[in-house]
PDB file of C-alpha atoms in Angstrom:
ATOM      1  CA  UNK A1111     -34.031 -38.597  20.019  1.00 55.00           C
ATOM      2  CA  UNK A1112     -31.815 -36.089  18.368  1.00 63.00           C
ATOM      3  CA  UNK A1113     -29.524 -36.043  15.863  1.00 90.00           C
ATOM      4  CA  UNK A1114     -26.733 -35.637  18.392  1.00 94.00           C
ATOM      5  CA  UNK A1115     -28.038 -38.926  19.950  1.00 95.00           C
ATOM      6  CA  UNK A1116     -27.135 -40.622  16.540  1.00 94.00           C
ATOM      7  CA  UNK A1117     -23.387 -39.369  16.730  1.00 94.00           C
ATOM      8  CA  UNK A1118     -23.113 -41.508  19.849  1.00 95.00           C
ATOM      9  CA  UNK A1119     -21.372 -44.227  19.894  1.00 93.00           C
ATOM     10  CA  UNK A1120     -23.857 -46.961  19.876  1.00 93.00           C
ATOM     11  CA  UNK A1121     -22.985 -48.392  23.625  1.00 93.00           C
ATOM     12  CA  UNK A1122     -23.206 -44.736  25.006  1.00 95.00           C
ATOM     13  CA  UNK A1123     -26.851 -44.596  22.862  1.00 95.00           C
ATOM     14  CA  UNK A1124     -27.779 -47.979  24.790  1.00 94.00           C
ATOM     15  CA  UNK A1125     -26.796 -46.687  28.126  1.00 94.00           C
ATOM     16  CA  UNK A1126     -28.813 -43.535  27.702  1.00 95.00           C
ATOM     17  CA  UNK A1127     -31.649 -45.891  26.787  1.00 94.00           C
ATOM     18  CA  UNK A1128     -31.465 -47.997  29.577  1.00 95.00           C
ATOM     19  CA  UNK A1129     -31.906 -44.527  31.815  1.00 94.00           C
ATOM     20  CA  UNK A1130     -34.823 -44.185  30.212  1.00 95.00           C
ATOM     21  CA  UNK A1131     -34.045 -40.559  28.790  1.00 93.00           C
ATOM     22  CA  UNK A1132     -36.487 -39.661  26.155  1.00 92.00           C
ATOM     23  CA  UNK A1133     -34.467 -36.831  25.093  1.00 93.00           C
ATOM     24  CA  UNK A1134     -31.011 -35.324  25.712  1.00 94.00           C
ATOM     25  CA  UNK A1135     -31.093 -31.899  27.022  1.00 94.00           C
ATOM     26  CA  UNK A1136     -30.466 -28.551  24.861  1.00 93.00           C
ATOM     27  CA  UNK A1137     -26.716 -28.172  26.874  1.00 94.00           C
ATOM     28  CA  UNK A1138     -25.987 -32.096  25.618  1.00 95.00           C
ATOM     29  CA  UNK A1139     -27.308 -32.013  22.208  1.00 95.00           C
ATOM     30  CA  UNK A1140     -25.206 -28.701  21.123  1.00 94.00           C
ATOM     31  CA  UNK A1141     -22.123 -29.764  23.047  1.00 95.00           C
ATOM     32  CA  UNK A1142     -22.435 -32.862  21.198  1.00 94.00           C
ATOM     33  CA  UNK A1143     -22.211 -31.202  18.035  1.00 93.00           C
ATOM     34  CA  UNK A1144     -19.761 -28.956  18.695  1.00 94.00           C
ATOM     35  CA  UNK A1145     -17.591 -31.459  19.983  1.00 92.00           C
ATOM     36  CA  UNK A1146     -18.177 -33.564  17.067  1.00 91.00           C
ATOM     37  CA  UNK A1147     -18.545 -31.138  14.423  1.00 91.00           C
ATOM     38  CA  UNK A1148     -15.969 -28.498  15.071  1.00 92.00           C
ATOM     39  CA  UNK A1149     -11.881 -28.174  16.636  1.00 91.00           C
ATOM     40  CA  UNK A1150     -13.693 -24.977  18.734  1.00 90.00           C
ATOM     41  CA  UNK A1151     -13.121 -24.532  22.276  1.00 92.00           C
ATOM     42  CA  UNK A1152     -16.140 -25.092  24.564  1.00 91.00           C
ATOM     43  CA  UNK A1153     -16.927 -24.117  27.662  1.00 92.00           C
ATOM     44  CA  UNK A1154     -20.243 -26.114  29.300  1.00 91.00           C
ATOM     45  CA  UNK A1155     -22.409 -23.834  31.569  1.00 91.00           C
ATOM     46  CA  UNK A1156     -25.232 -24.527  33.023  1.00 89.00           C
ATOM     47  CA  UNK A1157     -27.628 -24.679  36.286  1.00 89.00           C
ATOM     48  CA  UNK A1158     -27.031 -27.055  39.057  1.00 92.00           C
ATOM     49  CA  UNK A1159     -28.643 -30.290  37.443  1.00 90.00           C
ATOM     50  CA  UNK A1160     -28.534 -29.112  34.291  1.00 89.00           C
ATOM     51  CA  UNK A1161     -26.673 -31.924  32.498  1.00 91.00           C
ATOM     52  CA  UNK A1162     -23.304 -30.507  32.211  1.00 92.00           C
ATOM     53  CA  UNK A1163     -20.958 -33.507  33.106  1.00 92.00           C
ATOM     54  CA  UNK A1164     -22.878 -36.034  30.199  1.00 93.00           C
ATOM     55  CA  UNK A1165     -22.810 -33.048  27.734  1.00 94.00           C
ATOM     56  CA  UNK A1166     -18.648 -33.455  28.149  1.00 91.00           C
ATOM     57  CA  UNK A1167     -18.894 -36.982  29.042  1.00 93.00           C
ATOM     58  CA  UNK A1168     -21.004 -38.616  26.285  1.00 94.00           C
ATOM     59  CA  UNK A1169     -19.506 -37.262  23.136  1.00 93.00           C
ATOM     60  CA  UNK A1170     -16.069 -37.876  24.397  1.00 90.00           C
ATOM     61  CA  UNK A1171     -16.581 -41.448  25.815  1.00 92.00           C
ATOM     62  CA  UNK A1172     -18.050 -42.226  22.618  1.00 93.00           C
ATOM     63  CA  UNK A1173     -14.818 -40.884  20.665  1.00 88.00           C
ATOM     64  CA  UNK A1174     -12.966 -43.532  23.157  1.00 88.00           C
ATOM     65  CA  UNK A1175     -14.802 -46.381  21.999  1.00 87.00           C
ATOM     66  CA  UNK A1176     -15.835 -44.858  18.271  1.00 82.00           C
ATOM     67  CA  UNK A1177     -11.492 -45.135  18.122  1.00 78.00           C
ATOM     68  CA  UNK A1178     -10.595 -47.522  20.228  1.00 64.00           C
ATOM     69  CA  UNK A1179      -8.256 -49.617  17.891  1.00 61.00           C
ATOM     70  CA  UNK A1180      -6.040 -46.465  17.710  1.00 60.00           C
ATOM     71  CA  UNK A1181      -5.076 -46.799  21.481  1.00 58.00           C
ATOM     72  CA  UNK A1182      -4.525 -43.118  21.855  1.00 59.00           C
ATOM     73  CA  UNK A1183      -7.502 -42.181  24.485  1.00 56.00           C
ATOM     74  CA  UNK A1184      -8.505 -38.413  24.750  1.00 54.00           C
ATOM     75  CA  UNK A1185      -6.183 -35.724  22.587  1.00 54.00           C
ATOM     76  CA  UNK A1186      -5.763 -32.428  24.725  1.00 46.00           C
TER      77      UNK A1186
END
C-alpha cells in the first residue's frame, strides 16, 4: 500500500485488508496525511463514490484506538 496505509492504526490496516483493497485512493491517502501530519483544516471533496467518508473515517478511527488509554475520543 501507501505510506498513509502505514499511519493506520494496525486494526483499521486489517480491516482494509480484509476488503480486499489493494490500494487506498488519492482523496484517502492525502487526507490521511494531512490529518496526521498537520493541525490544517480540511475539507474532503470528491465524486459520488469517491471515498470521501473512509478518507475522514480511517485516520480518525485510528487516532481513537492509536490513544485509546487517554479516554478523550475525537478533539474538535
Amino acid at each position: 500500500m501507501s505510506s498513509a496505509f502505514d499511519k493506520l492504526a494496525r486494526p483499521v490496516q486489517k480491516w482494509i485488508r480484509q476488503k480486499g483493497w489493494r490500494q487506498l485512493r488519492d482523496i484517502q491517502a492525502r487526507s490521511i496525511r494531512t490529518i496526521y501530519e498537520t493541525n490544517a483544516d480540511l475539507i474532503v471533496a470528491a465524486s459520488t463514490a469517491g471515498g470521501k467518508t473512509e478518507a475522514a473515517f480511517l485516520p480518525l478511527i485510528s487516532q481513537v484506538l492509536d490513544e485509546a488509554s487517554g479516554g478523550t475520543g475525537f478533539d474538535l
